[in-house]
Protein backbone atom coordinates (compact mmCIF):
# COMPACT_ATOMS: atom_id res chain seq x y z
CA UNK A 1 0.00 0.00 0.00
CA UNK A 2 1.26 3.49 -0.78
CA UNK A 3 -1.31 5.90 0.61
CA UNK A 4 1.03 8.85 0.16
CA UNK A 5 0.87 8.38 -3.62
CA UNK A 6 -1.79 9.95 -5.78
CA UNK A 7 -4.42 7.44 -6.89
CA UNK A 8 -5.48 7.00 -10.52
CA UNK A 9 -8.26 4.74 -11.76
CA UNK A 10 -7.98 3.57 -15.37
CA UNK A 11 -11.02 1.71 -16.69
CA UNK A 12 -10.52 -1.18 -19.11
CA UNK A 13 -6.80 -1.42 -18.34
CA UNK A 14 -6.18 -5.14 -18.83
CA UNK A 15 -4.77 -4.62 -22.35
CA UNK A 16 -4.34 -2.18 -25.22
CA UNK A 17 -4.50 1.56 -24.60
CA UNK A 18 -5.71 1.22 -20.98
CA UNK A 19 -2.76 -0.99 -20.05
CA UNK A 20 -0.32 1.56 -21.53
CA UNK A 21 -2.02 4.38 -19.60
CA UNK A 22 -1.75 2.37 -16.37
CA UNK A 23 1.97 1.80 -16.95
CA UNK A 24 2.61 5.44 -17.83
CA UNK A 25 0.71 6.88 -14.85
CA UNK A 26 2.52 4.48 -12.55
CA UNK A 27 5.86 5.67 -13.99
CA UNK A 28 4.69 9.21 -13.12
CA UNK A 29 4.22 8.14 -9.48
CA UNK A 30 0.55 7.26 -9.32
CA UNK A 31 -0.77 4.26 -7.42
CA UNK A 32 -2.84 2.84 -10.26
CA UNK A 33 -6.14 1.02 -9.94
CA UNK A 34 -6.45 -1.28 -12.94
CA UNK A 35 -10.13 -1.73 -13.72
CA UNK A 36 -11.22 -4.82 -15.65
CA UNK A 37 -14.50 -6.67 -16.15
CA UNK A 38 -14.82 -9.38 -13.45
CA UNK A 39 -15.54 -11.92 -16.21
CA UNK A 40 -11.97 -11.47 -17.56
CA UNK A 41 -10.21 -12.38 -14.29
CA UNK A 42 -7.23 -10.57 -12.74
CA UNK A 43 -5.34 -8.32 -15.22
CA UNK A 44 -2.05 -10.07 -14.48
CA UNK A 45 -0.12 -8.66 -17.46
CA UNK A 46 -0.79 -5.02 -16.57
CA UNK A 47 -0.12 -5.62 -12.86
CA UNK A 48 3.17 -7.40 -13.63
CA UNK A 49 4.25 -4.68 -16.09
CA UNK A 50 3.69 -1.97 -13.47
CA UNK A 51 5.49 -4.00 -10.81
CA UNK A 52 8.45 -4.67 -13.09
CA UNK A 53 9.00 -0.92 -13.51
CA UNK A 54 8.91 -0.39 -9.73
CA UNK A 55 5.35 0.96 -9.62
CA UNK A 56 2.28 0.13 -7.57
CA UNK A 57 -0.96 -1.15 -9.09
CA UNK A 58 -3.98 -3.08 -7.90
CA UNK A 59 -6.88 -4.68 -9.70
CA UNK A 60 -10.26 -2.91 -9.49
CA UNK A 61 -12.87 -5.29 -10.91
CA UNK A 62 -16.15 -3.87 -12.23
CA UNK A 63 -18.23 -4.13 -15.37
CA UNK A 64 -18.50 -0.43 -16.18
CA UNK A 65 -21.62 -1.13 -18.22
CA UNK A 66 -23.47 -1.99 -15.00
CA UNK A 67 -24.14 0.84 -12.57
CA UNK A 68 -24.29 -1.37 -9.48
CA UNK A 69 -20.88 -2.78 -10.40
CA UNK A 70 -19.46 0.76 -10.86
CA UNK A 71 -20.88 1.85 -7.49
CA UNK A 72 -19.44 -1.21 -5.72
CA UNK A 73 -15.98 -0.43 -7.18
CA UNK A 74 -16.19 3.18 -5.98
CA UNK A 75 -17.26 2.20 -2.47
CA UNK A 76 -14.14 0.01 -2.31
CA UNK A 77 -12.05 2.99 -3.45
CA UNK A 78 -13.64 5.22 -0.79
CA UNK A 79 -13.12 2.63 1.94
CA UNK A 80 -9.60 1.58 1.00
CA UNK A 81 -8.01 4.85 -0.13
CA UNK A 82 -10.45 7.67 0.70
CA UNK A 83 -9.12 9.64 -2.26
CA UNK A 84 -8.94 9.73 -6.05
CA UNK A 85 -6.70 12.07 -8.06
CA UNK A 86 -7.29 10.96 -11.63
CA UNK A 87 -9.93 9.00 -13.54
CA UNK A 88 -9.35 7.80 -17.09
CA UNK A 89 -12.52 6.53 -18.76
CA UNK A 90 -10.89 4.22 -21.28
CA UNK A 91 -13.04 1.06 -21.26
CA UNK A 92 -14.78 0.59 -24.56
CA UNK A 93 -16.01 -1.90 -27.11
CA UNK A 94 -16.34 -1.60 -30.88
CA UNK A 95 -17.99 -4.66 -32.39
CA UNK A 96 -17.51 -4.00 -36.12
CA UNK A 97 -20.99 -4.31 -37.64
CA UNK A 98 -22.66 -3.24 -40.87
CA UNK A 99 -25.42 -0.66 -40.29
CA UNK A 100 -28.28 -3.04 -41.05
CA UNK A 101 -26.89 -5.79 -38.84
CA UNK A 102 -26.83 -3.67 -35.66
CA UNK A 103 -29.37 -5.08 -33.19
CA UNK A 104 -30.86 -3.18 -30.24
CA UNK A 105 -28.69 -5.28 -27.93
CA UNK A 106 -25.53 -4.16 -29.82
CA UNK A 107 -26.56 -0.51 -29.53
CA UNK A 108 -27.43 -0.90 -25.81
CA UNK A 109 -24.24 -2.73 -24.79
CA UNK A 110 -21.98 -0.35 -26.75
CA UNK A 111 -23.66 2.68 -25.17
CA UNK A 112 -23.72 1.08 -21.70
CA UNK A 113 -19.96 0.47 -21.63
CA UNK A 114 -18.65 3.37 -23.71
CA UNK A 115 -20.91 6.23 -22.58
CA UNK A 116 -23.16 5.37 -19.62
CA UNK A 117 -20.27 3.69 -17.81
CA UNK A 118 -18.08 6.75 -18.34
CA UNK A 119 -20.85 9.01 -17.00
CA UNK A 120 -21.34 7.09 -13.76
CA UNK A 121 -17.59 6.64 -13.20
CA UNK A 122 -17.20 10.40 -13.68
CA UNK A 123 -20.04 11.16 -11.26
CA UNK A 124 -18.62 8.86 -8.57
CA UNK A 125 -15.04 10.08 -9.08
CA UNK A 126 -16.13 13.73 -8.96
CA UNK A 127 -17.97 13.14 -5.67
CA UNK A 128 -14.73 11.92 -4.07
CA UNK A 129 -12.61 14.70 -5.61
CA UNK A 130 -15.04 17.48 -4.66
CA UNK A 131 -15.41 16.17 -1.07
CA UNK A 132 -11.61 16.10 -0.70
CA UNK A 133 -11.03 19.40 -2.57
CA UNK A 134 -8.68 17.50 -4.90
CA UNK A 135 -7.56 19.31 -8.07
CA UNK A 136 -8.45 16.15 -9.95
CA UNK A 137 -8.13 15.08 -13.54
CA UNK A 138 -10.90 13.37 -15.52
CA UNK A 139 -10.11 12.17 -19.03
CA UNK A 140 -12.28 10.30 -21.52
CA UNK A 141 -10.79 8.25 -24.31
CA UNK A 142 -13.11 9.31 -27.11
CA UNK A 143 -12.02 8.79 -30.75
CA UNK A 144 -11.52 10.35 -34.14
CA UNK A 145 -14.74 8.40 -34.75
CA UNK A 146 -16.57 11.14 -32.83
CA UNK A 147 -15.80 13.46 -35.75
CA UNK A 148 -15.72 11.11 -38.76
CA UNK A 149 -18.00 8.26 -39.78
CA UNK A 150 -17.00 4.62 -39.88
CA UNK A 151 -18.78 2.20 -42.21
CA UNK A 152 -19.02 -0.50 -39.53
CA UNK A 153 -19.31 1.87 -36.54
CA UNK A 154 -22.79 3.49 -36.75
CA UNK A 155 -23.55 2.41 -33.17
CA UNK A 156 -20.02 3.23 -31.88
CA UNK A 157 -19.42 6.73 -33.31
CA UNK A 158 -22.27 8.34 -31.31
CA UNK A 159 -20.85 6.97 -28.04
CA UNK A 160 -17.56 8.72 -28.80
CA UNK A 161 -19.30 11.97 -29.75
CA UNK A 162 -21.27 11.74 -26.52
CA UNK A 163 -18.06 11.55 -24.47
CA UNK A 164 -16.83 14.87 -25.88
CA UNK A 165 -20.01 16.74 -25.02
CA UNK A 166 -20.16 14.99 -21.63
CA UNK A 167 -16.63 16.15 -20.79
CA UNK A 168 -17.57 19.70 -21.85
CA UNK A 169 -20.55 19.61 -19.50
CA UNK A 170 -18.51 18.22 -16.61
CA UNK A 171 -15.77 20.79 -17.28
CA UNK A 172 -18.38 23.48 -16.58
CA UNK A 173 -19.74 21.69 -13.48
CA UNK A 174 -16.37 20.86 -11.94
CA UNK A 175 -14.16 23.79 -13.01
CA UNK A 176 -15.04 25.76 -9.85
CA UNK A 177 -13.71 22.80 -7.81
CA UNK A 178 -10.38 22.84 -9.68
CA UNK A 179 -11.08 19.60 -11.53
CA UNK A 180 -10.29 19.44 -15.26
CA UNK A 181 -12.29 17.29 -17.70
CA UNK A 182 -10.95 16.56 -21.17
CA UNK A 183 -11.31 14.17 -24.10
CA UNK A 184 -8.56 12.47 -26.05
CA UNK A 185 -9.42 11.42 -29.61
CA UNK A 186 -7.10 8.67 -30.83
CA UNK A 187 -6.92 7.84 -34.52
CA UNK A 188 -6.03 4.25 -35.34
CA UNK A 189 -3.94 2.70 -32.58
CA UNK A 190 -2.81 -0.92 -32.91
CA UNK A 191 -4.54 -2.93 -30.17
CA UNK A 192 -6.52 -6.16 -29.80
CA UNK A 193 -9.65 -4.12 -30.65
CA UNK A 194 -8.70 -3.72 -34.30
CA UNK A 195 -6.26 -6.59 -34.88
CA UNK A 196 -8.66 -8.50 -37.16
CA UNK A 197 -9.78 -5.35 -38.95
CA UNK A 198 -6.17 -4.37 -39.68
CA UNK A 199 -5.40 -7.89 -40.89
CA UNK A 200 -8.16 -7.65 -43.51
CA UNK A 201 -6.73 -6.94 -46.97
CA UNK A 202 -6.11 -3.26 -47.66
CA UNK A 203 -7.30 -1.83 -44.32
CA UNK A 204 -3.88 -1.24 -42.73
CA UNK A 205 -2.41 0.34 -45.86
CA UNK A 206 -5.33 2.71 -46.40
CA UNK A 207 -5.36 3.79 -42.73
CA UNK A 208 -1.60 4.39 -42.74
CA UNK A 209 -1.96 6.45 -45.92
CA UNK A 210 -4.77 8.46 -44.33
CA UNK A 211 -2.38 9.91 -41.71
CA UNK A 212 0.18 12.71 -42.21
CA UNK A 213 2.93 10.69 -40.55
CA UNK A 214 2.43 7.48 -42.55
CA UNK A 215 2.13 5.01 -39.68
CA UNK A 216 -0.43 3.79 -37.15
CA UNK A 217 -0.29 4.80 -33.49
CA UNK A 218 0.76 2.67 -30.54
CA UNK A 219 -0.92 2.61 -27.11
CA UNK A 220 1.99 4.58 -25.60
CA UNK A 221 1.17 7.52 -27.91
CA UNK A 222 -2.21 7.90 -26.21
CA UNK A 223 -0.72 7.26 -22.75
CA UNK A 224 1.70 10.17 -23.24
CA UNK A 225 -1.19 12.55 -23.92
CA UNK A 226 -3.04 11.32 -20.81
CA UNK A 227 0.08 11.82 -18.69
CA UNK A 228 0.42 15.39 -19.99
CA UNK A 229 -3.18 16.27 -19.07
CA UNK A 230 -2.59 14.83 -15.58
CA UNK A 231 0.35 17.19 -14.89
CA UNK A 232 -0.25 20.19 -12.59
CA UNK A 233 0.94 22.35 -15.55
CA UNK A 234 -2.22 21.32 -17.45
CA UNK A 235 -4.53 23.00 -14.90
CA UNK A 236 -5.78 25.55 -17.46
CA UNK A 237 -6.75 22.92 -20.05
CA UNK A 238 -10.34 21.83 -19.55
CA UNK A 239 -13.23 20.94 -21.84
CA UNK A 240 -10.67 20.29 -24.58
CA UNK A 241 -10.61 17.60 -27.27
CA UNK A 242 -7.11 16.46 -28.15
CA UNK A 243 -6.64 14.47 -31.37
CA UNK A 244 -3.84 11.88 -31.19
CA UNK A 245 -4.20 10.63 -34.74
CA UNK A 246 -0.98 11.23 -36.70
CA UNK A 247 -2.80 14.07 -38.47
CA UNK A 248 -5.52 11.89 -39.98
CA UNK A 249 -8.35 14.31 -39.26
CA UNK A 250 -6.77 17.36 -40.89
CA UNK A 251 -5.27 15.60 -43.93
CA UNK A 252 -6.83 16.61 -47.22
CA UNK A 253 -4.48 16.18 -50.21
P1 LIG B 1 -9.04 -3.19 -26.36
O1 LIG B 1 -10.15 -4.04 -26.84
O2 LIG B 1 -7.65 -3.64 -26.57
O3 LIG B 1 -9.21 -2.86 -24.82
C1 LIG B 1 -10.46 -2.51 -24.29
C2 LIG B 1 -10.40 -2.63 -22.80
O4 LIG B 1 -11.70 -2.33 -22.27
C3 LIG B 1 -10.04 -4.05 -22.33
O5 LIG B 1 -9.11 -3.98 -21.28
C4 LIG B 1 -11.37 -4.60 -21.85
O6 LIG B 1 -11.24 -5.54 -20.80
C5 LIG B 1 -12.04 -3.33 -21.33
N1 LIG B 1 -13.49 -3.49 -21.20
C6 LIG B 1 -14.36 -3.90 -22.14
N2 LIG B 1 -15.60 -3.98 -21.61
C7 LIG B 1 -15.49 -3.59 -20.31
C8 LIG B 1 -16.40 -3.46 -19.25
N3 LIG B 1 -17.70 -3.77 -19.41
N4 LIG B 1 -15.95 -3.05 -18.04
C9 LIG B 1 -14.63 -2.75 -17.86
N5 LIG B 1 -13.72 -2.85 -18.84
C10 LIG B 1 -14.14 -3.26 -20.05
O7 LIG B 1 -9.25 -1.77 -27.06
P2 LIG B 1 -8.36 -0.45 -27.10
O8 LIG B 1 -8.09 -0.19 -28.52
O9 LIG B 1 -7.27 -0.47 -26.12
O10 LIG B 1 -9.47 0.62 -26.67
C11 LIG B 1 -9.42 1.40 -25.49
C12 LIG B 1 -10.28 2.64 -25.71
O11 LIG B 1 -9.73 3.42 -26.77
C13 LIG B 1 -11.72 2.32 -26.14
O12 LIG B 1 -12.60 3.20 -25.49
C14 LIG B 1 -11.71 2.58 -27.62
O13 LIG B 1 -12.97 2.91 -28.11
C15 LIG B 1 -10.75 3.73 -27.70
N6 LIG B 1 -10.15 3.94 -29.01
C16 LIG B 1 -9.39 2.96 -29.60
C17 LIG B 1 -8.82 3.21 -30.84
C18 LIG B 1 -7.97 2.21 -31.55
O14 LIG B 1 -7.66 2.43 -32.74
N7 LIG B 1 -7.56 1.11 -30.90
C19 LIG B 1 -9.03 4.44 -31.47
C20 LIG B 1 -9.81 5.39 -30.84
C21 LIG B 1 -10.36 5.14 -29.62
C1 LIG C 1 -11.55 3.81 -33.18
C2 LIG C 1 -11.20 4.31 -34.56
C3 LIG C 1 -10.11 3.43 -35.06
C4 LIG C 1 -10.48 1.97 -34.91
C5 LIG C 1 -11.00 1.67 -33.53
C6 LIG C 1 -11.43 0.25 -33.35
O1 LIG C 1 -12.35 4.63 -32.46
O2 LIG C 1 -12.32 4.26 -35.40
O3 LIG C 1 -9.80 3.73 -36.40
O4 LIG C 1 -9.31 1.22 -35.11
O5 LIG C 1 -12.04 2.52 -33.22
Tab-separated table of C-alpha atoms and ligand atoms in Angstrom:
chain	number	residue	atom	x	y	z
A	1	UNK	CA	0.000	0.000	0.000
A	2	UNK	CA	1.263	3.487	-0.783
A	3	UNK	CA	-1.306	5.905	0.612
A	4	UNK	CA	1.032	8.849	0.163
A	5	UNK	CA	0.870	8.384	-3.616
A	6	UNK	CA	-1.788	9.948	-5.784
A	7	UNK	CA	-4.420	7.441	-6.891
A	8	UNK	CA	-5.477	7.002	-10.524
A	9	UNK	CA	-8.264	4.744	-11.759
A	10	UNK	CA	-7.982	3.575	-15.369
A	11	UNK	CA	-11.022	1.711	-16.693
A	12	UNK	CA	-10.519	-1.182	-19.111
A	13	UNK	CA	-6.805	-1.422	-18.336
A	14	UNK	CA	-6.181	-5.138	-18.832
A	15	UNK	CA	-4.767	-4.618	-22.348
A	16	UNK	CA	-4.342	-2.177	-25.225
A	17	UNK	CA	-4.505	1.563	-24.602
A	18	UNK	CA	-5.713	1.220	-20.981
A	19	UNK	CA	-2.758	-0.988	-20.052
A	20	UNK	CA	-0.317	1.563	-21.533
A	21	UNK	CA	-2.020	4.377	-19.596
A	22	UNK	CA	-1.750	2.366	-16.370
A	23	UNK	CA	1.972	1.802	-16.953
A	24	UNK	CA	2.614	5.435	-17.826
A	25	UNK	CA	0.710	6.876	-14.848
A	26	UNK	CA	2.522	4.481	-12.547
A	27	UNK	CA	5.856	5.671	-13.995
A	28	UNK	CA	4.693	9.206	-13.120
A	29	UNK	CA	4.224	8.143	-9.483
A	30	UNK	CA	0.546	7.255	-9.316
A	31	UNK	CA	-0.774	4.262	-7.416
A	32	UNK	CA	-2.844	2.836	-10.256
A	33	UNK	CA	-6.145	1.021	-9.944
A	34	UNK	CA	-6.448	-1.284	-12.936
A	35	UNK	CA	-10.129	-1.728	-13.718
A	36	UNK	CA	-11.225	-4.817	-15.650
A	37	UNK	CA	-14.499	-6.667	-16.148
A	38	UNK	CA	-14.816	-9.379	-13.451
A	39	UNK	CA	-15.538	-11.920	-16.214
A	40	UNK	CA	-11.972	-11.474	-17.558
A	41	UNK	CA	-10.208	-12.384	-14.286
A	42	UNK	CA	-7.235	-10.572	-12.744
A	43	UNK	CA	-5.336	-8.322	-15.220
A	44	UNK	CA	-2.045	-10.072	-14.480
A	45	UNK	CA	-0.123	-8.662	-17.460
A	46	UNK	CA	-0.788	-5.021	-16.566
A	47	UNK	CA	-0.119	-5.619	-12.864
A	48	UNK	CA	3.173	-7.401	-13.634
A	49	UNK	CA	4.250	-4.679	-16.090
A	50	UNK	CA	3.687	-1.967	-13.467
A	51	UNK	CA	5.494	-3.999	-10.807
A	52	UNK	CA	8.454	-4.665	-13.095
A	53	UNK	CA	8.999	-0.925	-13.512
A	54	UNK	CA	8.906	-0.390	-9.734
A	55	UNK	CA	5.353	0.957	-9.622
A	56	UNK	CA	2.282	0.127	-7.570
A	57	UNK	CA	-0.960	-1.150	-9.085
A	58	UNK	CA	-3.982	-3.080	-7.903
A	59	UNK	CA	-6.884	-4.684	-9.698
A	60	UNK	CA	-10.263	-2.915	-9.487
A	61	UNK	CA	-12.870	-5.289	-10.909
A	62	UNK	CA	-16.151	-3.875	-12.225
A	63	UNK	CA	-18.233	-4.125	-15.365
A	64	UNK	CA	-18.502	-0.429	-16.178
A	65	UNK	CA	-21.616	-1.129	-18.216
A	66	UNK	CA	-23.474	-1.993	-14.996
A	67	UNK	CA	-24.138	0.843	-12.574
A	68	UNK	CA	-24.287	-1.373	-9.482
A	69	UNK	CA	-20.880	-2.780	-10.396
A	70	UNK	CA	-19.462	0.755	-10.863
A	71	UNK	CA	-20.881	1.849	-7.488
A	72	UNK	CA	-19.437	-1.205	-5.722
A	73	UNK	CA	-15.976	-0.427	-7.176
A	74	UNK	CA	-16.186	3.180	-5.979
A	75	UNK	CA	-17.256	2.201	-2.468
A	76	UNK	CA	-14.139	0.015	-2.314
A	77	UNK	CA	-12.049	2.991	-3.454
A	78	UNK	CA	-13.636	5.218	-0.791
A	79	UNK	CA	-13.117	2.632	1.945
A	80	UNK	CA	-9.600	1.579	0.997
A	81	UNK	CA	-8.010	4.850	-0.128
A	82	UNK	CA	-10.450	7.668	0.696
A	83	UNK	CA	-9.115	9.636	-2.263
A	84	UNK	CA	-8.937	9.727	-6.048
A	85	UNK	CA	-6.704	12.072	-8.057
A	86	UNK	CA	-7.294	10.961	-11.633
A	87	UNK	CA	-9.931	9.002	-13.537
A	88	UNK	CA	-9.349	7.803	-17.090
A	89	UNK	CA	-12.524	6.532	-18.757
A	90	UNK	CA	-10.890	4.220	-21.277
A	91	UNK	CA	-13.044	1.065	-21.258
A	92	UNK	CA	-14.785	0.587	-24.561
A	93	UNK	CA	-16.006	-1.901	-27.113
A	94	UNK	CA	-16.337	-1.604	-30.877
A	95	UNK	CA	-17.989	-4.660	-32.393
A	96	UNK	CA	-17.507	-4.001	-36.123
A	97	UNK	CA	-20.995	-4.306	-37.643
A	98	UNK	CA	-22.664	-3.239	-40.875
A	99	UNK	CA	-25.419	-0.658	-40.287
A	100	UNK	CA	-28.282	-3.038	-41.054
A	101	UNK	CA	-26.892	-5.791	-38.836
A	102	UNK	CA	-26.830	-3.666	-35.664
A	103	UNK	CA	-29.366	-5.083	-33.191
A	104	UNK	CA	-30.859	-3.181	-30.244
A	105	UNK	CA	-28.693	-5.282	-27.932
A	106	UNK	CA	-25.527	-4.157	-29.823
A	107	UNK	CA	-26.561	-0.513	-29.526
A	108	UNK	CA	-27.425	-0.898	-25.813
A	109	UNK	CA	-24.243	-2.733	-24.795
A	110	UNK	CA	-21.980	-0.355	-26.746
A	111	UNK	CA	-23.656	2.675	-25.165
A	112	UNK	CA	-23.723	1.079	-21.696
A	113	UNK	CA	-19.965	0.472	-21.634
A	114	UNK	CA	-18.646	3.373	-23.714
A	115	UNK	CA	-20.908	6.226	-22.575
A	116	UNK	CA	-23.155	5.371	-19.616
A	117	UNK	CA	-20.268	3.694	-17.806
A	118	UNK	CA	-18.079	6.748	-18.340
A	119	UNK	CA	-20.852	9.005	-17.004
A	120	UNK	CA	-21.343	7.091	-13.759
A	121	UNK	CA	-17.593	6.636	-13.202
A	122	UNK	CA	-17.199	10.401	-13.676
A	123	UNK	CA	-20.043	11.158	-11.265
A	124	UNK	CA	-18.620	8.856	-8.574
A	125	UNK	CA	-15.042	10.082	-9.079
A	126	UNK	CA	-16.129	13.726	-8.958
A	127	UNK	CA	-17.974	13.141	-5.671
A	128	UNK	CA	-14.734	11.917	-4.068
A	129	UNK	CA	-12.612	14.698	-5.610
A	130	UNK	CA	-15.040	17.478	-4.659
A	131	UNK	CA	-15.405	16.170	-1.074
A	132	UNK	CA	-11.605	16.103	-0.696
A	133	UNK	CA	-11.025	19.395	-2.572
A	134	UNK	CA	-8.677	17.496	-4.904
A	135	UNK	CA	-7.561	19.309	-8.073
A	136	UNK	CA	-8.453	16.147	-9.954
A	137	UNK	CA	-8.125	15.082	-13.538
A	138	UNK	CA	-10.898	13.365	-15.521
A	139	UNK	CA	-10.114	12.168	-19.027
A	140	UNK	CA	-12.285	10.298	-21.520
A	141	UNK	CA	-10.790	8.246	-24.311
A	142	UNK	CA	-13.112	9.312	-27.115
A	143	UNK	CA	-12.020	8.785	-30.749
A	144	UNK	CA	-11.521	10.352	-34.140
A	145	UNK	CA	-14.745	8.395	-34.751
A	146	UNK	CA	-16.572	11.140	-32.834
A	147	UNK	CA	-15.805	13.456	-35.749
A	148	UNK	CA	-15.719	11.109	-38.761
A	149	UNK	CA	-17.996	8.264	-39.781
A	150	UNK	CA	-17.000	4.624	-39.879
A	151	UNK	CA	-18.777	2.201	-42.206
A	152	UNK	CA	-19.018	-0.499	-39.526
A	153	UNK	CA	-19.310	1.872	-36.536
A	154	UNK	CA	-22.789	3.489	-36.753
A	155	UNK	CA	-23.546	2.411	-33.168
A	156	UNK	CA	-20.019	3.225	-31.876
A	157	UNK	CA	-19.421	6.729	-33.306
A	158	UNK	CA	-22.271	8.339	-31.311
A	159	UNK	CA	-20.855	6.969	-28.045
A	160	UNK	CA	-17.557	8.718	-28.799
A	161	UNK	CA	-19.300	11.973	-29.747
A	162	UNK	CA	-21.266	11.737	-26.518
A	163	UNK	CA	-18.063	11.549	-24.473
A	164	UNK	CA	-16.830	14.866	-25.883
A	165	UNK	CA	-20.013	16.735	-25.017
A	166	UNK	CA	-20.161	14.985	-21.633
A	167	UNK	CA	-16.631	16.152	-20.792
A	168	UNK	CA	-17.565	19.696	-21.853
A	169	UNK	CA	-20.554	19.612	-19.503
A	170	UNK	CA	-18.515	18.223	-16.605
A	171	UNK	CA	-15.770	20.793	-17.277
A	172	UNK	CA	-18.383	23.477	-16.579
A	173	UNK	CA	-19.738	21.691	-13.485
A	174	UNK	CA	-16.366	20.859	-11.939
A	175	UNK	CA	-14.165	23.794	-13.006
A	176	UNK	CA	-15.036	25.762	-9.855
A	177	UNK	CA	-13.708	22.803	-7.810
A	178	UNK	CA	-10.382	22.843	-9.683
A	179	UNK	CA	-11.081	19.598	-11.532
A	180	UNK	CA	-10.293	19.437	-15.260
A	181	UNK	CA	-12.291	17.286	-17.705
A	182	UNK	CA	-10.949	16.561	-21.171
A	183	UNK	CA	-11.306	14.173	-24.097
A	184	UNK	CA	-8.564	12.472	-26.054
A	185	UNK	CA	-9.419	11.422	-29.615
A	186	UNK	CA	-7.096	8.673	-30.826
A	187	UNK	CA	-6.925	7.836	-34.517
A	188	UNK	CA	-6.026	4.247	-35.342
A	189	UNK	CA	-3.939	2.700	-32.582
A	190	UNK	CA	-2.808	-0.921	-32.912
A	191	UNK	CA	-4.536	-2.926	-30.174
A	192	UNK	CA	-6.523	-6.159	-29.800
A	193	UNK	CA	-9.650	-4.115	-30.655
A	194	UNK	CA	-8.700	-3.724	-34.300
A	195	UNK	CA	-6.265	-6.586	-34.884
A	196	UNK	CA	-8.664	-8.504	-37.163
A	197	UNK	CA	-9.780	-5.350	-38.948
A	198	UNK	CA	-6.174	-4.375	-39.683
A	199	UNK	CA	-5.401	-7.891	-40.892
A	200	UNK	CA	-8.160	-7.647	-43.514
A	201	UNK	CA	-6.732	-6.937	-46.967
A	202	UNK	CA	-6.112	-3.261	-47.662
A	203	UNK	CA	-7.304	-1.827	-44.325
A	204	UNK	CA	-3.883	-1.238	-42.728
A	205	UNK	CA	-2.413	0.336	-45.859
A	206	UNK	CA	-5.333	2.712	-46.401
A	207	UNK	CA	-5.364	3.785	-42.727
A	208	UNK	CA	-1.596	4.392	-42.740
A	209	UNK	CA	-1.964	6.449	-45.923
A	210	UNK	CA	-4.770	8.459	-44.335
A	211	UNK	CA	-2.377	9.908	-41.715
A	212	UNK	CA	0.176	12.708	-42.209
A	213	UNK	CA	2.931	10.694	-40.550
A	214	UNK	CA	2.432	7.476	-42.554
A	215	UNK	CA	2.132	5.007	-39.679
A	216	UNK	CA	-0.430	3.787	-37.150
A	217	UNK	CA	-0.292	4.804	-33.493
A	218	UNK	CA	0.764	2.666	-30.543
A	219	UNK	CA	-0.925	2.609	-27.113
A	220	UNK	CA	1.993	4.582	-25.598
A	221	UNK	CA	1.174	7.516	-27.909
A	222	UNK	CA	-2.212	7.895	-26.206
A	223	UNK	CA	-0.721	7.258	-22.746
A	224	UNK	CA	1.698	10.173	-23.242
A	225	UNK	CA	-1.194	12.555	-23.917
A	226	UNK	CA	-3.043	11.316	-20.812
A	227	UNK	CA	0.082	11.818	-18.690
A	228	UNK	CA	0.419	15.388	-19.987
A	229	UNK	CA	-3.184	16.269	-19.069
A	230	UNK	CA	-2.585	14.830	-15.578
A	231	UNK	CA	0.348	17.190	-14.893
A	232	UNK	CA	-0.247	20.190	-12.593
A	233	UNK	CA	0.935	22.349	-15.546
A	234	UNK	CA	-2.219	21.320	-17.445
A	235	UNK	CA	-4.533	22.998	-14.902
A	236	UNK	CA	-5.783	25.552	-17.463
A	237	UNK	CA	-6.748	22.921	-20.052
A	238	UNK	CA	-10.343	21.834	-19.553
A	239	UNK	CA	-13.230	20.936	-21.837
A	240	UNK	CA	-10.669	20.293	-24.581
A	241	UNK	CA	-10.612	17.600	-27.267
A	242	UNK	CA	-7.105	16.465	-28.152
A	243	UNK	CA	-6.638	14.471	-31.366
A	244	UNK	CA	-3.835	11.876	-31.186
A	245	UNK	CA	-4.204	10.629	-34.739
A	246	UNK	CA	-0.982	11.234	-36.699
A	247	UNK	CA	-2.798	14.066	-38.470
A	248	UNK	CA	-5.518	11.891	-39.981
A	249	UNK	CA	-8.347	14.315	-39.260
A	250	UNK	CA	-6.775	17.362	-40.893
A	251	UNK	CA	-5.275	15.597	-43.927
A	252	UNK	CA	-6.829	16.608	-47.216
A	253	UNK	CA	-4.483	16.184	-50.215
B	1	LIG	P1	-9.039	-3.195	-26.364
B	1	LIG	O1	-10.150	-4.043	-26.839
B	1	LIG	O2	-7.651	-3.645	-26.574
B	1	LIG	O3	-9.206	-2.860	-24.820
B	1	LIG	C1	-10.461	-2.514	-24.288
B	1	LIG	C2	-10.401	-2.628	-22.795
B	1	LIG	O4	-11.701	-2.334	-22.270
B	1	LIG	C3	-10.038	-4.045	-22.328
B	1	LIG	O5	-9.106	-3.978	-21.284
B	1	LIG	C4	-11.372	-4.605	-21.846
B	1	LIG	O6	-11.243	-5.539	-20.798
B	1	LIG	C5	-12.036	-3.331	-21.332
B	1	LIG	N1	-13.488	-3.486	-21.203
B	1	LIG	C6	-14.365	-3.904	-22.139
B	1	LIG	N2	-15.598	-3.976	-21.606
B	1	LIG	C7	-15.487	-3.594	-20.312
B	1	LIG	C8	-16.403	-3.465	-19.248
B	1	LIG	N3	-17.700	-3.771	-19.408
B	1	LIG	N4	-15.950	-3.047	-18.042
B	1	LIG	C9	-14.631	-2.749	-17.858
B	1	LIG	N5	-13.722	-2.846	-18.840
B	1	LIG	C10	-14.144	-3.265	-20.051
B	1	LIG	O7	-9.254	-1.773	-27.055
B	1	LIG	P2	-8.356	-0.447	-27.104
B	1	LIG	O8	-8.088	-0.194	-28.519
B	1	LIG	O9	-7.265	-0.474	-26.119
B	1	LIG	O10	-9.474	0.619	-26.669
B	1	LIG	C11	-9.419	1.404	-25.491
B	1	LIG	C12	-10.283	2.644	-25.715
B	1	LIG	O11	-9.729	3.424	-26.766
B	1	LIG	C13	-11.722	2.319	-26.136
B	1	LIG	O12	-12.604	3.205	-25.490
B	1	LIG	C14	-11.713	2.575	-27.625
B	1	LIG	O13	-12.973	2.913	-28.113
B	1	LIG	C15	-10.751	3.733	-27.698
B	1	LIG	N6	-10.153	3.943	-29.012
B	1	LIG	C16	-9.391	2.959	-29.599
B	1	LIG	C17	-8.819	3.209	-30.836
B	1	LIG	C18	-7.973	2.209	-31.546
B	1	LIG	O14	-7.664	2.433	-32.738
B	1	LIG	N7	-7.560	1.109	-30.902
B	1	LIG	C19	-9.026	4.440	-31.465
B	1	LIG	C20	-9.810	5.393	-30.842
B	1	LIG	C21	-10.360	5.137	-29.619
B	2	LIG	C1	-11.548	3.809	-33.183
B	2	LIG	C2	-11.198	4.310	-34.559
B	2	LIG	C3	-10.112	3.431	-35.057
B	2	LIG	C4	-10.479	1.968	-34.915
B	2	LIG	C5	-10.998	1.669	-33.530
B	2	LIG	C6	-11.429	0.247	-33.353
B	2	LIG	O1	-12.353	4.634	-32.460
B	2	LIG	O2	-12.316	4.258	-35.404
B	2	LIG	O3	-9.800	3.730	-36.402
B	2	LIG	O4	-9.312	1.221	-35.115
B	2	LIG	O5	-12.043	2.518	-33.216
